[in-house]
Every structure is written in structure tokens, then in C-alpha cells.
């Protein structure tokens, strides 16, 4: 079952500058972390019970770099993550419902999460992530 919006993933071209901007907006920086697996550096900001996840590509092959290329060199909302209790169970459920998954197996995301992405082809164009605390 989907419990809540866990975080909104926002692609940025310069993480350090974006972090300063989001601090000025009045959000609490929870932490900065590099996720080698996804070739990104991320910063999490708490917004009540949810987070903003700012993502900067550390490699041109990363999904964030491709998003920015497609978006005329600009950042923007790249994905929305929904919290679930059990990512593995959710992968099975969503596959049975006919969704295409980018991740057939859950993997480690930033911020102590297990994650899996759904393909935008099966969600009317939006990249959705399911995540659960490890
Ligand atoms: Zn995410």
C-alpha cells in the first residue's frame, strides 16, 4: 500500500548552489550523500513529513544528466517517491497490476532507503519511485 509522498526528486545542475537556495527558502538540510550506483550527489531537505531530494549528476550517463539534457540544460522535477512498507512486496504487486518497472529488484537509494522506479511509460509520463526505510 502507498502510505504517503516520501520525497520529490529535483534535478539540479549545481548541487552546492541549489543547497544554498533551498536553505534560504527556509528548509532544513538533513544531509548530503553521494550514491555511486546512480551516479548522483543528493541533498535531502525536510518539509514536514516529506522531503525534497536535490540531485546532481556525477557522470554524464546518469539519469539526472539525461533528464537535464532533455530539459534544455535546466533542472526541474524529475521524480516523485511514494513511501511503502516493503519495496519487494510492492514490486511484485505492481508487476501483477501490469506496471513496467525500471528496477525489477529493489536497490539501495540515498537516505537509507530501499527503492525501485516505475517506468514513466506505464504511469502516464511521470517517473515514480517506491521507497521504504531499510
Ligand atoms: Zn528519489
XYZ file of N, CA and C and ligand atoms in Angstrom:
403
model
N 0.824 -1.197 0.000
C 0.000 0.000 0.000
C 0.869 1.262 0.000
N 0.428 2.278 -0.718
C 1.155 3.552 -0.739
C 0.762 4.340 0.508
N 1.771 4.795 1.290
C 1.484 5.459 2.562
C 1.458 6.980 2.471
N 2.410 7.526 1.732
C 2.482 8.994 1.615
C 3.500 9.350 0.541
N 3.569 10.620 0.184
C 4.665 11.082 -0.664
C 5.890 11.185 0.240
N 6.912 10.390 -0.053
C 8.133 10.420 0.748
C 8.995 11.612 0.364
N 9.229 11.748 -0.947
C 10.015 12.898 -1.385
C 9.750 13.233 -2.849
N 10.125 14.443 -3.201
C 10.065 14.902 -4.584
C 11.507 15.062 -5.046
N 11.857 14.382 -6.125
C 13.225 14.408 -6.635
C 13.383 15.519 -7.664
N 14.321 16.419 -7.382
C 14.520 17.591 -8.238
C 15.943 17.571 -8.793
N 16.040 17.508 -10.110
C 17.355 17.537 -10.762
C 17.893 18.964 -10.725
N 19.167 19.098 -10.396
C 19.810 20.418 -10.415
C 21.145 20.310 -11.156
N 21.604 21.433 -11.690
C 22.874 21.426 -12.415
C 24.044 21.693 -11.476
N 23.767 22.350 -10.326
C 24.832 22.638 -9.361
C 24.288 22.438 -7.955
N 24.650 21.330 -7.338
C 24.069 20.974 -6.026
C 24.414 21.998 -4.949
N 25.668 22.449 -4.915
C 26.067 23.370 -3.842
C 25.273 24.673 -3.909
N 25.088 25.194 -5.122
C 24.288 26.420 -5.271
C 22.834 26.159 -4.906
N 22.303 25.012 -5.350
C 20.902 24.686 -5.058
C 20.679 24.521 -3.554
N 21.657 23.923 -2.856
C 21.540 23.744 -1.401
C 21.399 25.112 -0.717
N 22.220 26.080 -1.150
C 22.135 27.426 -0.558
C 20.762 28.037 -0.816
N 20.237 27.843 -2.035
C 18.920 28.386 -2.391
C 17.827 27.780 -1.513
N 17.871 26.458 -1.341
C 16.814 25.796 -0.557
C 16.927 26.119 0.931
N 18.153 26.374 1.416
C 18.312 26.840 2.797
C 17.637 28.198 2.959
N 17.847 29.066 1.962
C 17.242 30.404 2.015
C 15.724 30.325 1.965
N 15.202 29.289 1.285
C 13.750 29.097 1.256
C 13.210 28.768 2.644
N 14.114 28.348 3.532
C 13.705 28.070 4.908
C 13.558 26.599 5.213
N 14.184 25.746 4.404
C 14.078 24.307 4.652
C 15.301 23.798 5.411
N 15.070 22.738 6.170
C 16.130 22.143 6.981
C 16.894 21.102 6.163
N 18.205 21.330 6.016
C 19.053 20.359 5.310
C 19.299 19.162 6.216
N 18.927 17.977 5.751
C 19.101 16.762 6.554
C 20.460 16.129 6.279
N 20.891 16.150 5.032
C 22.189 15.576 4.726
C 22.496 15.562 3.241
N 23.790 15.464 2.934
C 24.255 15.363 1.549
C 24.946 14.020 1.417
N 24.668 13.330 0.319
C 25.148 11.957 0.166
C 25.413 11.682 -1.315
N 26.496 10.923 -1.577
C 26.750 10.506 -2.956
C 26.267 9.068 -3.121
N 25.486 8.811 -4.176
C 25.032 7.444 -4.460
C 25.731 6.991 -5.737
N 26.774 6.205 -5.535
C 27.636 5.809 -6.645
C 26.878 5.015 -7.702
N 26.029 4.115 -7.224
C 25.169 3.277 -8.048
C 24.388 4.079 -9.102
N 23.868 5.239 -8.693
C 23.052 6.045 -9.603
C 23.814 7.234 -10.178
N 25.114 7.337 -9.831
C 25.945 8.439 -10.327
C 25.326 9.802 -10.016
N 24.964 9.974 -8.753
C 24.397 11.246 -8.316
C 24.938 11.662 -6.958
N 24.887 12.976 -6.718
C 25.088 13.527 -5.384
C 23.735 14.111 -4.995
N 23.279 13.804 -3.786
C 21.938 14.234 -3.401
C 21.975 15.025 -2.098
N 21.025 15.919 -1.955
C 20.812 16.635 -0.696
C 19.347 16.484 -0.330
N 19.091 16.092 0.923
C 17.718 15.939 1.408
C 17.347 17.104 2.308
N 16.194 17.690 2.019
C 15.632 18.766 2.847
C 14.302 18.315 3.406
N 14.125 18.472 4.715
C 12.864 18.092 5.338
C 11.789 19.143 5.058
N 10.618 18.657 4.686
C 9.446 19.521 4.500
C 8.303 18.823 5.237
N 8.152 19.115 6.523
C 7.149 18.397 7.319
C 7.500 16.922 7.366
N 6.577 16.073 6.926
C 6.797 14.618 6.949
C 7.449 14.113 5.667
N 7.662 15.013 4.714
C 8.233 14.613 3.426
C 9.549 15.346 3.196
N 10.159 15.091 2.060
C 11.462 15.678 1.755
C 11.504 16.187 0.322
N 12.404 17.104 0.080
C 12.856 17.424 -1.267
C 14.211 16.734 -1.404
N 14.406 16.030 -2.505
C 15.692 15.388 -2.787
C 16.287 16.114 -3.990
N 17.329 16.891 -3.759
C 18.001 17.563 -4.878
C 19.053 16.603 -5.416
N 19.127 16.482 -6.734
C 20.038 15.515 -7.349
C 20.914 16.171 -8.403
N 22.222 15.967 -8.261
C 23.184 16.458 -9.244
C 23.910 15.247 -9.839
N 24.033 15.206 -11.157
C 24.727 14.090 -11.811
C 26.220 14.161 -11.521
N 26.831 12.996 -11.271
C 28.290 12.949 -11.127
C 28.915 12.295 -12.354
N 28.070 11.944 -13.335
C 28.534 11.251 -14.536
C 27.534 11.542 -15.658
N 28.020 11.792 -16.885
C 27.092 12.107 -17.990
C 26.111 10.981 -18.310
N 26.403 9.749 -17.869
C 25.490 8.627 -18.141
C 24.371 8.521 -17.117
N 24.413 9.341 -16.077
C 23.393 9.217 -15.032
C 22.032 9.692 -15.552
N 20.970 9.144 -14.985
C 19.600 9.511 -15.380
C 19.368 11.008 -15.184
N 20.043 11.586 -14.198
C 19.879 13.025 -13.933
C 20.507 13.846 -15.063
N 21.666 13.424 -15.541
C 22.309 14.128 -16.665
C 21.418 14.046 -17.913
N 20.819 12.880 -18.143
C 19.942 12.714 -19.318
C 18.688 13.566 -19.184
N 18.153 13.642 -17.968
C 16.974 14.483 -17.731
C 17.305 15.940 -18.064
N 18.452 16.424 -17.582
C 18.837 17.827 -17.792
C 19.084 18.093 -19.286
N 19.684 17.138 -19.978
C 19.877 17.263 -21.428
C 18.543 17.444 -22.137
N 17.587 16.573 -21.800
C 16.259 16.624 -22.431
C 15.529 17.901 -22.092
N 15.844 18.468 -20.923
C 15.145 19.655 -20.422
C 15.912 20.932 -20.781
N 16.577 20.919 -21.930
C 17.300 22.093 -22.441
C 18.338 22.635 -21.457
N 18.984 21.722 -20.712
C 20.070 22.144 -19.821
C 19.619 22.658 -18.468
N 18.324 22.608 -18.216
C 17.812 23.107 -16.932
C 17.421 21.964 -16.004
N 17.414 22.266 -14.707
C 16.900 21.319 -13.726
C 15.384 21.364 -13.679
N 14.802 20.549 -12.803
C 13.348 20.540 -12.639
C 12.918 19.286 -11.904
N 11.611 19.140 -11.708
C 11.094 17.952 -11.009
C 11.347 16.726 -11.875
N 12.082 15.757 -11.330
C 12.486 14.579 -12.107
C 11.700 13.343 -11.705
N 11.391 13.194 -10.410
C 10.586 12.052 -9.976
C 9.848 12.358 -8.679
N 8.842 11.530 -8.411
C 8.087 11.628 -7.159
C 8.147 10.257 -6.499
N 8.503 10.238 -5.208
C 8.677 8.972 -4.500
C 7.563 8.771 -3.483
N 7.012 7.551 -3.492
C 5.923 7.193 -2.593
C 6.445 6.185 -1.582
N 6.119 6.421 -0.319
C 6.599 5.504 0.719
C 5.677 4.288 0.844
N 6.311 3.131 0.954
C 5.591 1.871 1.167
C 6.271 1.147 2.336
N 5.636 0.089 2.836
C 6.241 -0.679 3.933
C 7.350 -1.596 3.439
N 7.128 -2.181 2.250
C 8.001 -3.248 1.779
C 8.160 -3.128 0.259
N 9.331 -2.677 -0.164
C 9.549 -2.425 -1.593
C 9.458 -3.728 -2.403
N 10.008 -4.798 -1.873
C 9.987 -6.073 -2.611
C 8.552 -6.544 -2.863
N 7.721 -6.451 -1.840
C 6.316 -6.849 -1.987
C 5.601 -5.931 -2.974
N 5.960 -4.649 -2.943
C 5.322 -3.665 -3.825
C 5.713 -3.911 -5.286
N 6.962 -4.312 -5.517
C 7.410 -4.637 -6.877
C 6.549 -5.766 -7.438
N 6.329 -6.794 -6.646
C 5.515 -7.941 -7.074
C 4.083 -7.481 -7.360
N 3.522 -6.696 -6.435
C 2.140 -6.229 -6.593
C 1.986 -5.385 -7.868
N 2.931 -4.450 -8.066
C 2.828 -3.542 -9.214
C 3.007 -4.300 -10.533
N 3.922 -5.269 -10.546
C 4.106 -6.097 -11.750
C 2.824 -6.867 -12.063
N 2.208 -7.405 -11.026
C 0.943 -8.126 -11.217
C -0.166 -7.213 -11.741
N -0.069 -5.925 -11.389
C -1.052 -4.946 -11.883
C -0.729 -4.485 -13.298
N 0.392 -4.964 -13.837
C 0.730 -4.653 -15.231
C 1.668 -3.471 -15.410
N 2.234 -2.955 -14.314
C 3.167 -1.831 -14.447
C 4.530 -2.317 -14.938
N 5.161 -1.454 -15.725
C 6.545 -1.689 -16.152
C 7.460 -1.123 -15.071
N 8.424 -1.914 -14.633
C 9.356 -1.412 -13.626
C 10.748 -1.244 -14.226
N 11.398 -0.135 -13.892
C 12.792 0.062 -14.294
C 13.660 -0.860 -13.440
N 13.290 -0.976 -12.164
C 14.017 -1.865 -11.252
C 13.157 -3.079 -10.925
N 13.562 -4.208 -11.442
C 12.842 -5.462 -11.151
C 13.202 -5.966 -9.754
N 14.343 -5.473 -9.256
C 14.801 -5.789 -7.897
C 14.972 -4.464 -7.167
N 14.607 -4.438 -5.883
C 14.836 -3.234 -5.083
C 16.335 -2.984 -4.964
N 16.711 -1.723 -4.893
C 18.124 -1.414 -4.688
C 18.269 -0.300 -3.651
N 19.519 -0.059 -3.243
C 19.772 0.952 -2.223
C 19.729 2.343 -2.835
N 18.928 3.225 -2.236
C 18.901 4.623 -2.642
C 19.592 5.462 -1.590
N 19.470 6.770 -1.726
C 20.053 7.686 -0.745
C 19.222 7.641 0.527
N 19.780 8.175 1.613
C 18.996 8.482 2.797
C 18.436 7.216 3.466
N 19.172 6.106 3.339
C 18.769 4.868 3.991
C 17.512 4.234 3.448
N 17.236 4.456 2.165
C 16.028 3.889 1.552
C 16.341 2.688 0.669
N 15.400 1.742 0.613
C 15.359 0.739 -0.455
C 14.389 1.302 -1.476
N 14.751 1.240 -2.762
C 13.942 1.926 -3.771
C 13.746 1.075 -5.026
N 12.722 1.434 -5.802
C 12.528 0.893 -7.145
C 11.762 1.944 -7.946
N 12.139 2.100 -9.218
C 11.468 3.058 -10.087
C 10.490 2.357 -11.019
N 9.347 3.001 -11.228
C 8.381 2.546 -12.229
C 8.681 3.275 -13.527
N 8.460 2.612 -14.648
C 8.718 3.253 -15.930
C 7.630 4.279 -16.237
N 8.035 5.502 -16.661
C 7.032 6.534 -16.979
C 6.038 6.104 -18.072
N 6.446 5.143 -18.905
C 5.532 4.628 -19.939
C 4.256 4.067 -19.338
N 4.360 3.518 -18.126
C 3.166 2.905 -17.533
C 2.522 3.779 -16.464
N 3.015 5.045 -16.304
C 2.411 5.943 -15.308
C 2.018 7.281 -15.937
N 1.660 7.252 -17.202
C 1.208 8.464 -17.901
C 2.276 9.550 -17.914
N 3.549 9.134 -17.973
C 4.616 10.102 -18.215
C 5.413 10.563 -17.007
N 4.981 10.180 -15.800
C 5.712 10.632 -14.607
C 6.585 9.507 -14.069
N 7.855 9.845 -13.771
C 8.754 8.863 -13.158
C 8.397 8.754 -11.668
N 7.901 7.591 -11.277
C 7.515 7.361 -9.875
C 8.479 6.362 -9.245
N 8.742 6.572 -7.968
C 9.620 5.692 -7.199
C 8.822 5.170 -6.000
N 9.008 3.909 -5.663
C 8.510 3.428 -4.371
C 9.727 3.260 -3.463
N 9.593 3.627 -2.203
C 10.730 3.525 -1.300
C 10.265 3.135 0.102
N 11.180 2.537 0.835
C 10.925 2.168 2.226
C 12.223 2.313 2.991
N 12.116 2.690 4.257
C 13.316 2.771 5.108
C 13.876 1.382 5.300
N 15.214 1.273 5.247
C 15.859 -0.037 5.440
C 15.709 -0.494 6.872
Zn 14.133 9.553 -5.019
